[in-house]
Structure formats: structure tokens, C-alpha cells
GROMACS .gro file of C-alpha atoms in nm:
model
  144
    1UNK     CA    1  18.871  -1.105  -0.658
    2UNK     CA    2  19.121  -1.302  -0.456
    3UNK     CA    3  19.312  -1.179  -0.155
    4UNK     CA    4  19.673  -1.170  -0.273
    5UNK     CA    5  19.940  -1.229  -0.014
    6UNK     CA    6  20.299  -1.108  -0.043
    7UNK     CA    7  20.407  -1.473  -0.070
    8UNK     CA    8  20.177  -1.535  -0.370
    9UNK     CA    9  20.276  -1.209  -0.541
   10UNK     CA   10  20.647  -1.282  -0.503
   11UNK     CA   11  20.607  -1.645  -0.614
   12UNK     CA   12  20.422  -1.531  -0.926
   13UNK     CA   13  20.682  -1.262  -1.000
   14UNK     CA   14  20.963  -1.516  -0.957
   15UNK     CA   15  20.790  -1.750  -1.202
   16UNK     CA   16  20.856  -1.482  -1.469
   17UNK     CA   17  21.234  -1.477  -1.410
   18UNK     CA   18  21.416  -1.541  -1.735
   19UNK     CA   19  21.134  -1.410  -1.955
   20UNK     CA   20  21.303  -1.203  -2.228
   21UNK     CA   21  21.239  -0.831  -2.254
   22UNK     CA   22  20.982  -0.751  -2.525
   23UNK     CA   23  20.828  -0.405  -2.550
   24UNK     CA   24  20.449  -0.410  -2.480
   25UNK     CA   25  20.443  -0.788  -2.430
   26UNK     CA   26  20.306  -0.974  -2.129
   27UNK     CA   27  20.356  -1.347  -2.191
   28UNK     CA   28  20.545  -1.549  -1.931
   29UNK     CA   29  20.846  -1.724  -2.083
   30UNK     CA   30  20.793  -1.547  -2.418
   31UNK     CA   31  20.841  -1.178  -2.348
   32UNK     CA   32  20.743  -0.878  -2.139
   33UNK     CA   33  20.842  -0.526  -2.046
   34UNK     CA   34  20.818  -0.391  -1.691
   35UNK     CA   35  20.447  -0.312  -1.727
   36UNK     CA   36  20.388  -0.649  -1.891
   37UNK     CA   37  20.551  -0.818  -1.591
   38UNK     CA   38  20.323  -0.629  -1.352
   39UNK     CA   39  20.020  -0.712  -1.569
   40UNK     CA   40  20.118  -1.081  -1.570
   41UNK     CA   41  20.164  -1.089  -1.194
   42UNK     CA   42  19.823  -0.922  -1.156
   43UNK     CA   43  19.663  -1.192  -1.373
   44UNK     CA   44  19.840  -1.462  -1.172
   45UNK     CA   45  19.721  -1.342  -0.832
   46UNK     CA   46  19.409  -1.131  -0.903
   47UNK     CA   47  19.254  -1.274  -1.221
   48UNK     CA   48  19.158  -1.075  -1.528
   49UNK     CA   49  19.324  -0.738  -1.579
   50UNK     CA   50  19.099  -0.442  -1.491
   51UNK     CA   51  19.191  -0.274  -1.821
   52UNK     CA   52  19.438  -0.316  -2.104
   53UNK     CA   53  19.693  -0.041  -2.162
   54UNK     CA   54  19.679   0.141  -2.493
   55UNK     CA   55  19.971   0.095  -2.733
   56UNK     CA   56  20.275   0.290  -2.616
   57UNK     CA   57  20.613   0.371  -2.763
   58UNK     CA   58  20.942   0.304  -2.581
   59UNK     CA   59  20.971   0.679  -2.510
   60UNK     CA   60  20.609   0.724  -2.397
   61UNK     CA   61  20.702   0.878  -2.061
   62UNK     CA   62  20.884   1.165  -2.226
   63UNK     CA   63  20.543   1.296  -2.345
   64UNK     CA   64  20.491   1.456  -2.003
   65UNK     CA   65  20.188   1.279  -1.853
   66UNK     CA   66  20.248   1.062  -1.547
   67UNK     CA   67  20.045   0.779  -1.703
   68UNK     CA   68  20.203   0.495  -1.504
   69UNK     CA   69  20.133   0.667  -1.170
   70UNK     CA   70  19.774   0.748  -1.275
   71UNK     CA   71  19.708   0.385  -1.371
   72UNK     CA   72  19.864   0.257  -1.048
   73UNK     CA   73  19.648   0.495  -0.842
   74UNK     CA   74  19.342   0.366  -1.024
   75UNK     CA   75  19.405  -0.005  -0.955
   76UNK     CA   76  19.647  -0.029  -0.660
   77UNK     CA   77  19.669   0.118  -0.310
   78UNK     CA   78  19.928   0.394  -0.276
   79UNK     CA   79  20.167   0.377   0.018
   80UNK     CA   80  20.466   0.586   0.126
   81UNK     CA   81  20.752   0.492  -0.108
   82UNK     CA   82  21.007   0.400   0.158
   83UNK     CA   83  20.744   0.206   0.357
   84UNK     CA   84  20.722  -0.065   0.091
   85UNK     CA   85  20.717  -0.430   0.191
   86UNK     CA   86  20.778  -0.753  -0.002
   87UNK     CA   87  20.511  -0.795  -0.268
   88UNK     CA   88  20.460  -0.421  -0.323
   89UNK     CA   89  20.488  -0.246  -0.658
   90UNK     CA   90  20.767   0.011  -0.696
   91UNK     CA   91  20.766   0.294  -0.952
   92UNK     CA   92  21.076   0.481  -1.059
   93UNK     CA   93  21.146   0.808  -1.237
   94UNK     CA   94  21.484   0.879  -1.390
   95UNK     CA   95  21.476   1.253  -1.312
   96UNK     CA   96  21.268   1.461  -1.072
   97UNK     CA   97  21.097   1.650  -1.352
   98UNK     CA   98  21.007   1.339  -1.558
   99UNK     CA   99  20.713   1.100  -1.519
  100UNK     CA  100  20.763   0.758  -1.360
  101UNK     CA  101  20.878   0.524  -1.633
  102UNK     CA  102  20.971   0.192  -1.473
  103UNK     CA  103  20.808  -0.052  -1.233
  104UNK     CA  104  20.924  -0.349  -1.028
  105UNK     CA  105  20.797  -0.578  -0.752
  106UNK     CA  106  20.976  -0.576  -0.418
  107UNK     CA  107  21.081  -0.921  -0.295
  108UNK     CA  108  21.251  -0.798   0.023
  109UNK     CA  109  21.381  -0.471   0.166
  110UNK     CA  110  21.692  -0.522  -0.048
  111UNK     CA  111  21.573  -0.700  -0.365
  112UNK     CA  112  21.321  -0.658  -0.645
  113UNK     CA  113  21.208  -0.827  -0.965
  114UNK     CA  114  21.184  -0.628  -1.285
  115UNK     CA  115  21.202  -0.648  -1.663
  116UNK     CA  116  21.475  -0.430  -1.807
  117UNK     CA  117  21.531  -0.330  -2.169
  118UNK     CA  118  21.781  -0.559  -2.348
  119UNK     CA  119  21.770  -0.815  -2.066
  120UNK     CA  120  21.539  -1.075  -1.913
  121UNK     CA  121  21.320  -1.056  -1.604
  122UNK     CA  122  21.554  -1.083  -1.307
  123UNK     CA  123  21.564  -1.051  -0.930
  124UNK     CA  124  21.820  -0.784  -0.850
  125UNK     CA  125  21.961  -0.594  -0.555
  126UNK     CA  126  21.771  -0.279  -0.461
  127UNK     CA  127  22.086  -0.069  -0.473
  128UNK     CA  128  22.123   0.299  -0.372
  129UNK     CA  129  22.079   0.403  -0.735
  130UNK     CA  130  21.730   0.245  -0.738
  131UNK     CA  131  21.645   0.396  -0.399
  132UNK     CA  132  21.730   0.745  -0.528
  133UNK     CA  133  21.495   0.698  -0.824
  134UNK     CA  134  21.204   0.540  -0.632
  135UNK     CA  135  20.910   0.777  -0.672
  136UNK     CA  136  20.599   0.580  -0.570
  137UNK     CA  137  20.501   0.252  -0.407
  138UNK     CA  138  20.173   0.065  -0.421
  139UNK     CA  139  20.015  -0.242  -0.268
  140UNK     CA  140  19.784  -0.483  -0.443
  141UNK     CA  141  19.421  -0.421  -0.338
  142UNK     CA  142  19.269  -0.626  -0.056
  143UNK     CA  143  19.617  -0.727   0.059
  144UNK     CA  144  19.649  -0.754   0.435
   0.00000   0.00000   0.00000
């Protein structure tokens, strides 16, 4: 396993910018969803994925289980959400009583890269709306 640095993580995430949104996909330049982006960045900086996600529907998070958080806790290092740094993984929930449903990679204190339905992977401002919905933050393992 390599020692990913924030610089390498961000460079890999930026190399996905412009990849069209495709549910369940994880192919740079072809298509990905938010999890597919994170999976692709993992492969780019860590090597093989530790596990493949099972098939999931676009409304999977409404089923009640906090699957995304559980998977992140299994493979990443949890940190305080507002203590994130560039290169960290951000998880969002749309309402307090719902599971986390979206992920992104922080590129600075004020920007992040994510794949959003009906769009392409983009680096966007980390606006107050996103801050209000931030539920968890994680660091890649072995990152110093």
C-alpha cells in the first residue's frame, strides 16, 4: 500500500474532472457517480480497491442503513467533519434523519471535487449549503 499525500489525492481527483455522471460507474473519462469517483481516486493513489460495492439503486440511501458511512469507517480514517483538510473525503446527508448519500474530496478549505447527478465531475465551491449538510469526514489510511 502506498502512502497517499494530499497532493497526489487532489491531483488524481482533478484528473477525473469532466467525467460524465453515470450511476454505479467508475471509469475515468467515461462515467462515474460520487462513489465511483472516490473508488477511482482510491485506485489511483492506493492501488486495488479493498472491496467492490454491491449493486445499488439511485435511491439506496432511503432504505435506512448508513451504508456509505459504514464503508468509509471500514476503509478510511474518521476525523472530525469540520477539521477536514485538502485530500480528505467528505460525506453529506440531505436531512438529519437520513443516511449520508453523497461524497466528495476536499481540495481546499473552500473547494471540493464531486460527481453530481445530471452533470460531470467538477471542482466546486464548498458553499454554506454544503457545510450545513456535511456529516462525516475521513482521511485516506497511512496519510501523514
